[in-house]
Every structure is written in structure tokens, then in C-alpha cells.
Amino acid sequence: MSTEGTAGTLLDVRDIEVRFGGVIALDGLSFTVARGEICSLIGPNGAGKTTLFNCVSRLYEPSSGSISFDGHDLLRMAPHKIARVGVARTFQNLALFPALTVLENVMVGAHTNGSVGFARAMLRIGVGAEERRLRTKCREILDRLSLGHLADRPAIGLPFGTLKRLEFARALASTPKLLLLDEPANGLTHGEVDELGETIREIRDQFDLTVLLVEHHMAMVMAISDDIVVMEFGRKIAEGPPSQIRNDPKVIEAYLGAPA
Amino acid sequence: MSNQVTPDDVSGAAANEPLPGSTMGRAPFPWLRAVAAVVLLVVAIALPYSINDEPLNVVCQVLYLAIAAMGLNLLTGFNGQVSIGHGAFFGVGAFASAILVVDHGWTFEMTIPVAAVVAGLVGAVMAIPALRVKGLYLALITLGLAVLFPVVTTKYVKGSGGIALLKPTRSQVSSMFPDIWSDDQYRYFVCLGLVVLLFLLAYNLMQSRVGRSIIAVRDQEVAASTVGIDVARVKVLTFAVSAAYAGVAGSLSVFVLRIADATNPLVYFQLSIEFLIAMVIGGSATISGPVVGAIFLILIRRQTDEGTDFLPRLLGVEDRTEQLAPALLGGILIVLTYVLPEGLVGGFRKLKAKALQGRTPRPVANATTDPTPN
Ligand SMILES: Nc1ncnc2c1ncn2[C@@H]1O[C@H](COP(=O)(O)OP(=O)(O)OP(=O)(O)O)[C@@H](O)[C@H]1O
Ligand SMILES: [Mg+2]
């Protein structure tokens, strides 16, 4: 893209193609996310939204294209290095650590904020201070997301909506620059969805984040997004601010159907 | 391309059943623990003054079995990597010590850290193929290791008589402080000291960022990697530490029994199984479980072995005439695992939790256990 775009661009996805056997999940997808914005990725089931997330977290290998993030070529990095440059995510169908408590799950999320390795851990060198620091930080995040009272409960057995929020907390714990949220409102009631939308905006401001959001709740997407990318069959069919997307005939035909 | 998760890999993760095992925090009565620890310590210190010779030797066997089971538990219980090959690391430690003492005249005590390092290195090398496989396949690969170990050892290690059997002399494993402790008392205290040390190291490990990542890798490998955990590194290092524990146990076995023997091709496989049994009886993914399990395993074995010679059987150097004993042992194990599926320590924890406040039972597990995130 032009020079004008790069200074403000945090994530730059270009011509990404992913195939699963005969299925083309992403078909030359390109878009950019500007620093500090909330960008939503919408589209019907199977459009390829989660597949894109999996490319950014290096779980899927695109057959072509490039993804650059904050000056890093993500497709040349190992999956575990992605968190260290500042990308965190949640999973559509949850991927928590069931044996650990709620607090411990978030502390694992803060993995990149710690430095104790095997030798130091076994000899307890610097462990106490690090544990206190991580625990304080993660408790604050839990409190911020109203999960504080569950801190010492095992993650297994909590309701789906609570666990989605826990995934959110775990992702925040790494102090990311970019947060990928895959259907965070799934499993929430209407009131909770509105509240979540507000929380996402507040947290974006408070933590200086950029958010890439996948969500089917149109009201929430329209309310909080700065920019929306609409996908269908692995391709981008429209991009723009909510006011424009709402009235785009292609979008209405392909996806929205009913007015948003 | 490294570490790419293809759809096949993701579904393969389904074989990894989550295990229980958060080790952090949650001690309702810290003083009760402290009292228990002091009582245990007093008993442990008084023990060699009230028993000696053969019974004390058996206690030493409990101690090094506990070390091996603790090490296996770090790998299998906490990290989810099943190993039936730990007998081989035990053997590596045993032969490292025996060779240094018998052929090179080392002081025995000096060989223990060497045994740990050598077994740890072999473990790290083994961990690399282990990165590619999981569950049953990993069990099979490690099983191969346990079976191969005596074959390789027989080929390269020749003791007197040209067979893979090394025996330190009595003076090579004698007491360093003969004025204070007799030989068997001294050996007991060395074993006890190492159990305590290695217990504390394992406990510390699990109470840290590293301990959490070891469990995270077991429970949800994909998520662990997306939060920045180098899954391969955690697996290899856990394997190495775990193998080093088995190596120390093997070294101590030579110290206690004065023999390193690879002439029977099945001994190290049997040992692997015993480590697993000790771990499971005691409660996998608990720090103290393997120690409790080791005590029980030896107790049960003593009972079922009534009337037969105990030491030769442990070493497997003599044909068993009594065929009933293993069956009896097996039967007891089946009943135990049926009654206490989470092991003795796990069962005790449950009981304690119930007794404490009749805490509300955990709701049914739900989607958290879904191993295929997307
Ligand atoms: N691991 C996989 N193996 C095979 N096909 C896959 C895999 N992951 C995704 N797909 C296919 O790729 C396409 C895009 O799927 P994806 O999960 O990205 O859609 P989505 O936009 O996230 O949909 P939803 O809104 O339902 O979550 C679908 O046709 C899906 O079946
Ligand atoms: Mg999806």
C-alpha cells in the first residue's frame, strides 16, 4: 500500500490463500488494521474469519500471501514467538487449561511477562518476586473483567460465557498490542452483550490496544467498530466504517439480509 | 514450517485426556502440614536406629523408587507425556555410576550428579522424537527404549566374566562417617537426603511460571503456544529433568544393592512399569503421590512375595518359582485403581475437601476440555 498507510498500520494482511483439500478457506484476502482501532471481521458461517486468526497465530500455514505486524513478518516466525511481539487471541470454541484455576489460567497468559526458567524455578531464584508481580497483575485483570471472585476456582466447570470472558482476561495478560477476539459475545445474554461491547472499548483505551474482532452480534459490531471488513467465501467483499457498511448493497445481499 | 499445526495434528490432540493437577496454593491448614512434616522427619531420622540390614535396605529401595516415580510424574503426570522407558534412564544412571566406581575408581557419591547429567542428556535426546508423537505412540517409542537399553548395554559394557554386570566392592559403598553411621545407616541417609532434595526441587518447579507452562502444555498445547510458551522446549526440558531423576534413582540402586546388571533383557522394562504403578497408586500430578505410591508398591510386593527371596526378584536375576505373586500384585493394583482412581493422595485430597466444608461439587465438565480450538 502507499506510504501514507504504513505509519498508522499495525496489521497488514496481503493476498492470503489457505486451502483445505478442495476447499478454499481464504482466497487472496487482503486488509489492514490501523493502530488503535477496533476493526471487525464479519461474514457468514464458513467465510474464513477464524481461519484468518489461525494464520495470524501461525496455526495454519497459508499457501501464499504475507502478514506483517508492527514491522515483523509474522509468517517467518514460530507460533510461540507471536505472543512476544504483541499479538494475543481468544478461541471461538475455548482453549483454556482446565486443570488450572481461573487465576492460574490468566497467569499462563502472562507467560511472556515472566522470565524464570527451569533452573531458577527449581532453586527458587527470583520466583517469589515474579509470582507476586504476576499474581497482582492478573488479579487486576480479573477484577477488571468482573471475574475476581472466581480467581481460585478451577476453570473446568464454569459456564461458557464466563469462560469466554476468562479467555479475554488471559489474552489481556500478555500486555498485547493487538488483540484478536473470536466471537467473544457467544453464550452471553442480550444485556451482557451490550456490556461486553462497552468493556471492549474501555479496555482498548485503557490498555492502548488495537482490536480485531470477529462477531455475529451485528448491533455490537456496528456500535463499537471503527472499521469493518466483510468477508464471503474467503474473500473481502466490502470494507469501511459502520455507516458505510450498513448501507452497502453487496453486504446487505450477502450477509446482513435484514437491516442491522 | 516448523510446528505447523495441520488439521490432523489438532485432532490428534484429542488423545490427550486432561489430567487433574493444579499444584499451586490452596493449603487449608498450613500448620497441620508443618506438624506432619516434622513428625515425618523425626520418624525418618529415627528409623535407621531401630531397624537395620535387610529391612533398612528395603526402605532404601522405597526411597530410590520414589525418586524415579517423582521424575516420571513430572513428565507423565504434569506434562502429559507417557513414558514406559524410564527404566532405561534408571539403567543409564546405574551403569554411569557403576562404571565410574568399578572401572575408574571414583568415590561413589561423586558419581551421583554424573549419573543425573548423563541420564538427563539421554532423556533430552529421547525427547526429540517424542515431540512428533503423543499418547500411545509415545508409550510405544519409550517402551522400545526400555527394551533396547539392556541389549545395547550388553554389547558395550563388559564386567568381569565378560557380561554386562558390574559389582562395586563393599568398601566402595562404605560409610563416609564410620564413627557416626554404619554402612547401611549411611546409605539410608544419602538416599533420604536425595529424596528430600529432589522432592523440594520438583515442588519448587511446579510452583512457578515453569510449572504452569508444564501443565498448560499438557492441557492445551495449541493455546499454550499462542500465549508464548515454547512447547518443544518445555517438553524437552521436562523430559530431561524427569530422566535425570530416574538416573539418580538408578545410581542409588547401585549404591544400595551393589550391582548394576543388564544381563536380563526384561529388568528395565519391569522397572518402567513399577515406576508407572508407583506414580498411579500414589496419585499422578500430585507432588507427594509418587512417594506414597513407592511405599505402597514395596509394601504390597513384600506381602505378595512372602516366602520368596526378595532381592533376587527385584533384580530379576533368578527365575521365579512362585507364579502366584505377580497375579496377586496385579489384583491388588486393579482394586486400588478402581477404588481410588486418582491415587492415594488424590483420594485423600477429595476426602479432606469433603470433610472440610462439604464444598459444592464441581459442575459437570464442559467445553473447556475441547482439544480443538479454532
Ligand atoms: N482445520 C480445518 N480443516 C478443514 N477445513 C477447515 C478447517 N478449518 C476451517 N476449515 C474450512 O474453512 C472454511 C472457513 O472456516 P472458518 O472456521 O474460518 O469460518 P468462520 O468464518 O470462522 O465461520 P464461523 O462464523 O462459523 O466461525 C470452512 O469451509 C471450514 O469448513
Ligand atoms: Mg469462526
XYZ file of C-alpha atoms and ligand atoms in Angstrom:
666
model
C 0.000 0.000 0.000
C 1.034 3.629 -0.174
C 3.429 5.261 2.269
C 0.527 7.090 3.789
C -0.883 3.795 5.105
C 2.202 2.275 6.754
C 2.786 4.675 9.632
C -0.658 4.041 11.061
C -0.934 0.386 10.053
C -0.399 -2.234 12.730
C -1.504 -5.365 10.892
C -1.180 -5.785 7.166
C -2.710 -8.911 5.653
C -1.959 -9.383 1.959
C -3.226 -11.895 -0.604
C -3.578 -14.690 1.916
C -4.671 -18.000 0.485
C -5.492 -21.093 2.553
C -6.811 -24.373 1.172
C -8.082 -27.447 2.940
C -8.084 -30.136 0.298
C -10.579 -28.838 -2.245
C -11.974 -26.096 -0.005
C -10.529 -22.619 -0.437
C -10.958 -21.119 3.036
C -9.158 -17.864 2.251
C -8.939 -16.716 -1.343
C -6.482 -13.854 -1.715
C -7.677 -11.945 1.350
C -6.108 -8.507 1.947
C -6.898 -5.835 4.516
C -5.146 -3.629 7.040
C -5.831 -2.744 10.636
C -4.781 0.701 11.802
C -3.119 1.235 15.157
C -5.591 1.884 17.947
C -8.745 0.994 16.076
C -11.382 -1.624 16.636
C -11.686 -3.469 13.360
C -14.399 -6.064 12.930
C -14.272 -9.034 10.611
C -17.760 -10.161 9.713
C -19.253 -12.640 7.303
C -21.476 -15.697 7.162
C -20.503 -19.029 8.758
C -17.573 -20.570 6.948
C -16.449 -17.265 5.433
C -12.920 -17.846 6.756
C -12.754 -15.490 9.732
C -11.358 -17.997 12.202
C -9.027 -19.311 9.516
C -7.530 -15.845 9.243
C -6.988 -15.741 13.023
C -5.282 -19.107 12.796
C -2.966 -17.752 10.109
C -2.029 -14.779 12.264
C -1.299 -17.081 15.249
C 0.663 -19.373 12.920
C -1.556 -22.385 13.491
C -2.332 -22.615 9.769
C 0.229 -22.122 7.032
C -1.120 -20.044 4.133
C -0.078 -21.317 0.710
C 0.641 -17.754 -0.368
C 0.475 -14.168 0.828
C 2.069 -12.225 3.638
C 1.117 -10.951 7.080
C 3.142 -8.175 8.634
C 2.628 -6.882 12.121
C 4.378 -3.883 13.626
C 7.413 -4.347 11.379
C 7.569 -8.138 11.782
C 6.959 -10.655 9.030
C 4.712 -12.977 11.004
C 4.844 -15.850 8.528
C 8.546 -16.251 9.242
C 8.036 -16.616 12.981
C 7.440 -19.703 15.114
C 3.948 -19.810 16.695
C 5.188 -19.201 20.228
C 7.079 -16.073 19.151
C 3.889 -14.336 18.041
C 2.822 -13.524 21.604
C 6.184 -11.929 22.303
C 5.832 -9.358 19.508
C 2.444 -8.375 20.882
C -0.388 -10.465 19.452
C -2.879 -12.194 21.751
C -6.076 -14.014 20.897
C -9.116 -15.832 22.161
C -10.565 -19.004 20.668
C -14.057 -19.372 19.293
C -14.598 -22.737 20.994
C -12.430 -22.108 24.072
C -8.941 -23.390 24.654
C -8.378 -22.983 28.373
C -6.295 -25.058 30.762
C -8.968 -26.986 32.661
C -6.755 -28.266 35.475
C -5.577 -24.781 36.411
C -7.558 -22.248 38.406
C -9.029 -19.145 36.836
C -6.149 -17.045 38.175
C -3.544 -19.540 37.006
C -5.065 -19.537 33.524
C -4.568 -15.787 33.367
C -1.059 -16.145 34.784
C -0.206 -18.537 31.969
C -1.463 -15.798 29.678
C 1.184 -13.549 31.222
C 3.879 -16.069 30.320
C 5.814 -13.587 28.194
C 5.900 -11.135 31.136
C 7.953 -13.571 33.208
C 11.474 -14.851 32.833
C 12.004 -17.673 35.346
C 13.208 -20.845 33.631
C 13.735 -24.432 34.792
C 16.933 -23.916 36.769
C 15.796 -20.790 38.555
C 12.380 -22.301 39.269
C 13.844 -25.417 40.884
C 16.218 -23.350 43.011
C 13.578 -20.695 43.727
C 15.784 -17.867 42.496
C 13.662 -14.813 41.824
C 10.492 -16.894 41.832
C 8.811 -15.230 44.795
C 9.071 -11.736 43.352
C 7.964 -12.829 39.903
C 4.996 -14.762 41.262
C 3.856 -11.796 43.343
C 4.170 -9.446 40.402
C 2.280 -11.737 38.011
C -0.377 -12.544 40.581
C -1.066 -8.884 41.312
C -1.229 -8.001 37.661
C -3.517 -10.922 36.806
C -5.820 -10.282 39.750
C -6.250 -6.741 38.492
C -7.199 -8.024 35.067
C -9.664 -10.500 36.596
C -11.216 -7.731 38.672
C -11.406 -5.519 35.609
C -13.443 -8.217 33.846
C -15.541 -8.955 36.962
C -14.012 -12.408 37.390
C -12.144 -11.624 40.588
C -14.427 -13.666 42.824
C -13.714 -16.791 40.749
C -9.906 -16.469 40.902
C -9.266 -19.649 42.872
C -11.884 -21.825 41.211
C -10.731 -24.424 38.728
C -11.517 -23.283 35.200
C -13.285 -26.532 34.458
C -16.996 -26.399 35.132
C -17.643 -22.668 34.831
C -20.392 -21.514 32.429
C -19.486 -20.960 28.778
C -19.988 -17.194 28.875
C -17.721 -16.885 31.922
C -15.070 -18.954 30.214
C -15.212 -16.723 27.135
C -14.520 -13.813 29.460
C -11.694 -15.776 31.043
C -10.162 -16.236 27.600
C -10.406 -12.484 27.173
C -8.615 -11.986 30.500
C -5.906 -14.491 29.592
C -5.302 -12.717 26.283
C -5.029 -9.334 28.026
C -2.488 -10.683 30.486
C 0.302 -10.729 27.931
C 0.030 -6.929 27.507
C -0.581 -7.277 23.764
C -0.610 -4.563 21.134
C -3.125 -6.432 19.023
C -5.980 -8.431 20.477
C -7.806 -10.952 18.290
C -11.250 -11.746 19.700
C -13.129 -14.635 18.088
C -16.838 -14.296 18.908
C -16.429 -13.041 22.485
C -20.170 -12.442 22.851
C -21.038 -16.055 22.147
C -23.037 -17.507 25.032
C -23.943 -14.139 26.551
C -27.403 -12.723 27.166
C -28.522 -9.513 25.401
C -27.698 -7.291 28.335
C -24.307 -8.893 28.720
C -23.554 -8.367 25.023
C -24.070 -4.601 25.356
C -21.921 -4.562 28.446
C -19.181 -6.534 26.688
C -19.160 -4.062 23.812
C -18.586 -1.246 26.257
C -15.887 -3.227 28.074
C -14.027 -3.868 24.820
C -13.982 -0.143 24.013
C -12.892 0.826 27.511
C -10.168 -1.769 27.589
C -8.935 -0.702 24.179
C -8.497 2.813 25.566
C -7.145 1.772 28.949
C -4.554 -0.687 27.611
C -3.773 1.196 24.409
C -4.849 -1.729 22.276
C -5.762 -2.450 18.725
C -8.613 -4.938 18.411
C -9.532 -7.275 15.571
C -12.963 -8.617 16.374
C -14.942 -11.481 14.847
C -18.553 -11.295 15.938
C -22.027 -12.237 14.740
C -23.860 -9.798 17.033
C -24.394 -7.021 14.473
C -25.633 -4.451 16.948
C -22.434 -4.729 18.923
C -20.236 -4.692 15.811
C -21.961 -1.583 14.496
C -21.760 0.123 17.866
C -18.087 -0.328 18.658
C -16.195 -0.760 15.376
C -14.114 1.949 13.758
C -13.777 -0.129 10.653
C -15.465 -3.258 9.309
C -14.184 -5.863 6.868
C -16.897 -8.006 5.320
C -15.962 -11.458 4.060
C -17.674 -14.090 1.995
C -16.188 -17.341 0.715
C -12.707 -16.365 1.829
C -12.760 -13.016 0.019
C -13.259 -9.470 1.151
C -16.437 -8.063 -0.324
C -16.510 -4.711 1.445
C -14.562 -2.581 3.873
C -15.368 0.679 5.588
C -16.816 2.384 8.658
C -20.115 1.074 10.081
C -22.183 3.827 8.496
C -20.980 2.806 5.060
C -21.173 -0.988 5.588
C -24.706 -0.715 6.908
C -25.859 0.673 3.554
C -23.636 -1.283 1.190
C -25.959 -3.223 -1.137
C -23.439 -6.039 -1.625
C -23.187 -6.534 2.111
C -26.913 -6.459 2.622
C -27.368 -9.025 -0.078
C -24.583 -11.346 1.044
C -24.840 -11.215 4.748
C -26.947 -8.783 6.622
C -30.184 -9.599 4.870
C -32.250 -7.878 7.468
C -31.209 -4.292 8.372
C -28.555 -4.175 11.027
C 7.077 -24.782 8.541
C 8.240 -25.746 11.976
C 5.478 -26.567 14.389
C 2.767 -26.043 11.872
C -0.458 -27.433 13.224
C -2.180 -29.229 10.447
C -5.788 -30.238 10.988
C -4.563 -33.786 11.617
C -2.309 -32.661 14.428
C -5.140 -30.789 16.030
C -7.420 -33.800 16.058
C -4.530 -35.924 17.344
C -4.551 -33.798 20.453
C -7.865 -35.391 21.340
C -5.975 -38.453 22.561
C -4.572 -36.348 25.379
C -7.099 -36.621 28.155
C -6.695 -33.781 30.613
C -5.442 -34.871 33.994
C -6.045 -33.247 37.342
C -3.247 -31.309 38.866
C -3.055 -27.678 39.748
C -0.362 -27.680 42.396
C -0.455 -24.115 43.417
C -1.765 -22.645 46.628
C -4.833 -23.881 48.476
C -3.471 -25.335 51.703
C -6.264 -25.036 54.243
C -4.176 -25.935 57.312
C -0.567 -24.913 56.828
C 0.280 -25.728 60.445
C -1.112 -29.235 60.055
C 1.251 -29.724 57.162
C 4.147 -28.392 59.165
C 3.373 -30.754 62.051
C 3.093 -33.680 59.651
C 6.406 -32.751 58.066
C 8.167 -32.578 61.444
C 6.729 -35.929 62.552
C 7.789 -37.493 59.249
C 11.267 -36.082 59.602
C 11.669 -37.380 63.169
C 10.481 -40.830 62.115
C 12.788 -40.783 59.106
C 15.787 -39.857 61.233
C 14.995 -42.353 63.982
C 14.276 -45.215 61.591
C 17.840 -46.460 60.933
C 18.460 -46.660 64.682
C 15.597 -49.072 65.180
C 15.965 -51.276 62.105
C 18.978 -52.330 60.105
C 20.341 -54.672 57.443
C 17.686 -56.166 55.212
C 14.675 -54.068 56.335
C 16.679 -50.872 56.091
C 17.806 -51.944 52.645
C 14.180 -52.301 51.652
C 13.469 -48.782 52.908
C 16.330 -47.534 50.734
C 14.681 -49.226 47.781
C 11.462 -47.400 48.595
C 13.410 -44.149 48.601
C 15.035 -44.515 45.214
C 11.869 -45.928 43.706
C 10.167 -42.779 44.991
C 12.757 -40.620 43.220
C 12.199 -42.409 39.920
C 8.423 -42.167 40.317
C 8.656 -38.458 41.161
C 10.641 -37.895 37.979
C 8.207 -39.905 35.885
C 5.352 -37.942 37.422
C 6.833 -34.636 36.265
C 6.797 -35.963 32.726
C 3.693 -38.137 32.597
C 1.516 -36.699 35.338
C 2.178 -32.997 34.883
C 3.365 -32.748 31.297
C 1.172 -35.489 29.794
C 4.000 -37.351 28.064
C 3.615 -41.055 28.764
C 6.887 -42.907 29.213
C 7.372 -46.641 29.595
C 11.064 -46.062 29.084
C 12.132 -44.665 32.412
C 13.684 -47.991 33.359
C 16.258 -47.195 30.682
C 17.178 -43.843 32.248
C 17.390 -45.648 35.578
C 19.752 -48.085 33.887
C 21.828 -45.286 32.373
C 22.260 -43.783 35.832
C 23.057 -47.174 37.350
C 25.714 -48.001 34.775
C 27.185 -44.499 34.748
C 27.827 -44.809 38.466
C 28.911 -48.449 38.355
C 31.390 -47.871 35.516
C 32.918 -44.829 37.196
C 33.253 -46.620 40.517
C 34.325 -50.078 39.333
C 36.467 -49.178 36.321
C 37.715 -45.727 37.224
C 37.885 -45.837 40.985
C 35.619 -42.853 41.635
C 34.164 -42.206 45.038
C 30.562 -43.342 44.784
C 28.967 -40.116 45.997
C 30.727 -38.178 43.240
C 29.099 -40.300 40.565
C 25.538 -39.417 41.538
C 25.486 -35.983 39.829
C 27.225 -37.504 36.807
C 24.514 -40.165 36.610
C 21.891 -37.404 36.754
C 23.504 -35.399 33.975
C 24.129 -38.372 31.684
C 20.582 -39.702 32.136
C 19.241 -36.165 31.644
C 21.126 -35.798 28.370
C 19.890 -39.164 27.115
C 16.398 -38.018 28.133
C 16.752 -34.781 26.172
C 17.821 -36.715 23.083
C 14.876 -39.094 23.506
C 12.535 -36.141 23.828
C 13.180 -35.055 20.259
C 11.410 -37.966 18.566
C 8.850 -37.672 21.368
C 7.917 -34.215 20.049
C 6.417 -35.794 16.968
C 4.153 -38.288 18.694
C 1.672 -38.460 21.533
C -0.168 -40.857 23.797
C 0.073 -44.492 22.827
C 2.691 -43.895 20.146
C 4.916 -42.154 22.635
C 4.387 -45.027 25.067
C 5.482 -47.450 22.346
C 8.621 -45.487 21.461
C 9.679 -45.241 25.080
C 8.875 -48.908 25.566
C 11.337 -49.616 22.770
C 13.940 -47.650 24.694
C 13.463 -49.770 27.806
C 13.804 -52.962 25.765
C 16.808 -51.701 23.805
C 18.751 -50.499 26.800
C 19.935 -53.901 28.078
C 20.716 -55.024 24.519
C 22.962 -52.033 23.877
C 24.483 -52.228 27.323
C 25.314 -55.918 26.948
C 27.117 -55.044 23.750
C 29.341 -52.308 25.124
C 29.714 -52.970 28.828
C 31.808 -55.927 29.881
C 32.298 -56.551 33.542
C 34.382 -59.349 34.941
C 33.435 -62.552 33.149
C 32.644 -60.563 30.011
C 28.990 -59.946 30.850
C 27.133 -56.700 31.490
C 27.219 -56.979 35.227
C 29.208 -54.658 37.474
C 29.619 -55.054 41.209
C 31.264 -52.383 43.324
C 33.080 -53.828 46.296
C 31.780 -53.416 49.823
C 34.443 -50.828 50.567
C 33.399 -48.755 47.571
C 29.964 -48.123 49.052
C 31.027 -47.856 52.676
C 30.166 -45.097 55.109
C 31.994 -41.799 54.813
C 31.451 -41.248 58.524
C 32.044 -44.695 60.037
C 32.213 -43.218 63.532
C 28.665 -41.902 63.320
C 26.886 -44.209 60.928
C 27.309 -47.808 59.920
C 27.390 -48.550 56.196
C 23.689 -49.240 55.854
C 22.732 -46.291 58.032
C 24.932 -44.058 55.900
C 23.423 -45.327 52.643
C 19.984 -44.753 54.073
C 20.777 -41.138 54.913
C 22.215 -40.480 51.471
C 19.017 -41.847 49.895
C 16.834 -39.896 52.308
C 18.740 -36.672 51.712
C 18.332 -37.027 47.977
C 14.630 -37.798 48.235
C 14.108 -34.649 50.293
C 16.258 -32.536 47.969
C 14.627 -33.800 44.788
C 11.176 -33.510 46.322
C 11.832 -29.848 47.093
C 13.217 -29.185 43.618
C 10.151 -30.753 42.000
C 7.852 -28.874 44.346
C 9.565 -25.569 43.561
C 9.421 -26.277 39.864
C 5.675 -26.815 39.935
C 5.083 -23.665 41.997
C 6.397 -21.363 39.301
C 5.809 -19.984 35.847
C 7.552 -23.088 34.502
C 5.250 -25.419 36.437
C 2.216 -23.689 34.999
C 3.571 -23.975 31.497
C 4.301 -27.682 32.007
C 0.618 -28.207 32.905
C -0.563 -25.822 30.180
C 1.290 -27.829 27.549
C -0.396 -30.987 28.805
C -3.888 -29.477 28.904
C -3.973 -27.353 25.761
C -0.903 -27.413 23.604
C -2.214 -25.007 20.954
C -3.285 -22.374 23.468
C -0.021 -22.808 25.338
C 1.878 -21.956 22.200
C -0.279 -18.923 21.408
C 0.403 -17.405 24.842
C 4.097 -17.650 24.055
C 5.150 -20.955 25.604
C 7.824 -22.708 23.576
C 6.081 -26.073 23.667
C 9.016 -28.031 22.241
C 11.410 -26.542 24.764
C 9.123 -27.264 27.702
C 8.683 -30.848 26.563
C 12.383 -31.479 26.003
C 13.466 -29.902 29.289
C 10.751 -31.705 31.262
C 11.886 -34.938 29.655
C 15.492 -34.210 30.601
C 14.697 -33.338 34.222
C 12.472 -36.367 34.507
C 15.155 -38.670 33.086
C 17.734 -37.141 35.425
C 15.552 -38.136 38.390
C 15.431 -41.700 37.086
C 19.209 -41.552 36.628
C 19.734 -40.574 40.264
C 17.444 -43.424 41.289
C 19.477 -45.859 39.188
C 22.710 -44.595 40.670
C 21.329 -45.084 44.174
C 20.209 -48.596 43.313
C 23.858 -49.496 42.690
C 24.792 -47.814 45.958
C 22.221 -49.827 47.881
C 22.297 -53.173 46.094
C 25.926 -53.089 44.923
C 25.032 -54.319 41.484
C 24.344 -52.964 38.012
C 23.003 -55.716 35.853
C 21.836 -55.715 32.252
C 22.018 -59.457 31.650
C 18.274 -59.951 31.944
C 16.654 -58.196 28.963
C 13.391 -57.548 30.794
C 14.509 -55.974 34.066
C 14.449 -52.387 32.833
C 11.085 -52.828 31.242
C 9.741 -54.196 34.535
C 11.228 -51.233 36.355
C 9.484 -48.846 33.966
C 6.192 -50.474 34.811
C 6.926 -50.267 38.522
C 7.588 -46.536 38.266
C 4.273 -46.106 36.491
C 2.498 -48.189 39.114
C 4.044 -46.214 41.975
C 3.010 -42.987 40.288
C -0.547 -44.087 39.628
C -1.121 -45.676 43.052
C 0.113 -42.558 44.803
C -1.696 -40.170 42.513
C -0.273 -38.717 39.335
C 0.056 -34.941 39.041
C 0.494 -34.564 42.789
C 3.966 -33.941 44.138
C 3.805 -36.308 47.100
C 1.823 -39.042 45.316
C 4.797 -40.918 43.866
C 6.499 -41.115 47.267
C 3.386 -42.583 48.855
C 3.000 -44.858 45.833
C 6.559 -46.129 46.150
C 5.980 -47.062 49.789
C 2.794 -48.903 48.905
C 4.289 -50.674 45.942
C 7.133 -52.081 48.023
C 4.742 -52.984 50.862
C 2.380 -54.798 48.536
C 5.235 -56.527 46.807
C 6.661 -57.653 50.135
C 3.329 -59.126 51.124
C 2.765 -60.913 47.845
C 6.331 -62.136 47.825
C 6.069 -63.852 51.160
C 8.452 -66.722 51.442
C 10.478 -65.963 48.339
C 13.820 -64.322 48.172
C 13.162 -60.635 47.762
C 16.366 -59.147 46.392
C 16.956 -61.534 43.512
C 13.400 -60.991 42.461
C 13.802 -57.221 42.419
C 16.812 -57.659 40.199
C 15.134 -60.345 38.178
C 18.327 -62.383 38.254
C 16.598 -65.534 39.395
C 13.746 -67.417 37.822
C 10.561 -67.096 39.775
C 9.116 -70.351 41.004
C 6.170 -68.805 42.716
C 3.836 -67.748 39.937
C 1.077 -66.505 42.156
C 2.794 -63.382 43.483
C 2.608 -61.220 40.347
C -1.035 -62.155 39.884
C -1.773 -61.154 43.455
C 0.059 -57.867 42.962
C -1.856 -57.244 39.775
C -5.142 -57.972 41.511
C -4.426 -55.557 44.329
C -3.437 -52.877 41.840
C -6.645 -53.293 39.872
C -8.740 -52.994 43.016
C -6.773 -49.960 44.185
C -7.092 -48.085 40.925
C -10.771 -48.951 40.824
C -11.466 -47.701 44.339
C -9.102 -44.724 44.140
C -8.825 -43.657 40.515
C -6.893 -40.535 41.484
C -4.449 -42.453 43.606
C -3.927 -42.400 47.347
C -3.005 -38.729 47.539
C -5.775 -37.704 45.145
C -8.288 -39.757 47.147
C -7.066 -38.262 50.396
C -7.442 -34.746 48.982
C -11.011 -35.444 47.956
C -11.816 -36.838 51.364
C -10.274 -33.817 53.039
C -12.173 -31.421 50.806
C -15.419 -33.185 51.683
C -14.648 -33.258 55.388
C -13.663 -29.599 55.412
C -16.821 -27.892 54.306
C -18.769 -30.134 52.041
C -17.748 -27.761 49.295
C -20.263 -27.567 46.482
C -19.447 -30.295 43.992
C -17.895 -29.164 40.764
C -20.407 -28.782 37.954
C -20.090 -31.168 35.051
C -17.148 -30.570 32.775
C -17.974 -28.677 29.622
C -16.342 -27.283 26.556
C -13.109 -26.336 28.333
C -11.873 -29.795 27.551
C -12.393 -29.346 23.838
C -8.939 -30.018 22.463
C -9.549 -28.471 19.057
C -9.537 -24.712 19.393
C -10.362 -22.622 16.369
N -8.902 -27.401 10.063
C -9.717 -27.366 9.002
N -9.810 -28.421 8.179
C -10.612 -28.404 7.100
N -11.382 -27.378 6.768
C -11.341 -26.289 7.551
C -10.517 -26.229 8.707
N -10.667 -25.021 9.296
C -11.574 -24.362 8.550
N -11.981 -25.116 7.504
C -12.930 -24.719 6.466
O -12.580 -23.432 6.044
C -13.746 -22.645 5.855
C -13.678 -21.408 6.717
O -13.838 -21.785 8.079
P -13.730 -20.774 9.286
O -13.770 -21.568 10.519
O -12.570 -19.897 9.069
O -15.065 -19.938 9.127
P -15.628 -18.778 10.053
O -15.763 -17.586 9.182
O -14.819 -18.641 11.283
O -17.064 -19.336 10.393
P -17.932 -19.242 11.747
O -18.624 -17.936 11.717
O -18.876 -20.374 11.648
O -16.974 -19.388 12.891
C -14.944 -23.533 6.156
O -15.404 -24.076 4.961
C -14.329 -24.605 7.024
O -15.039 -25.808 6.874
Mg -15.129 -18.922 13.270
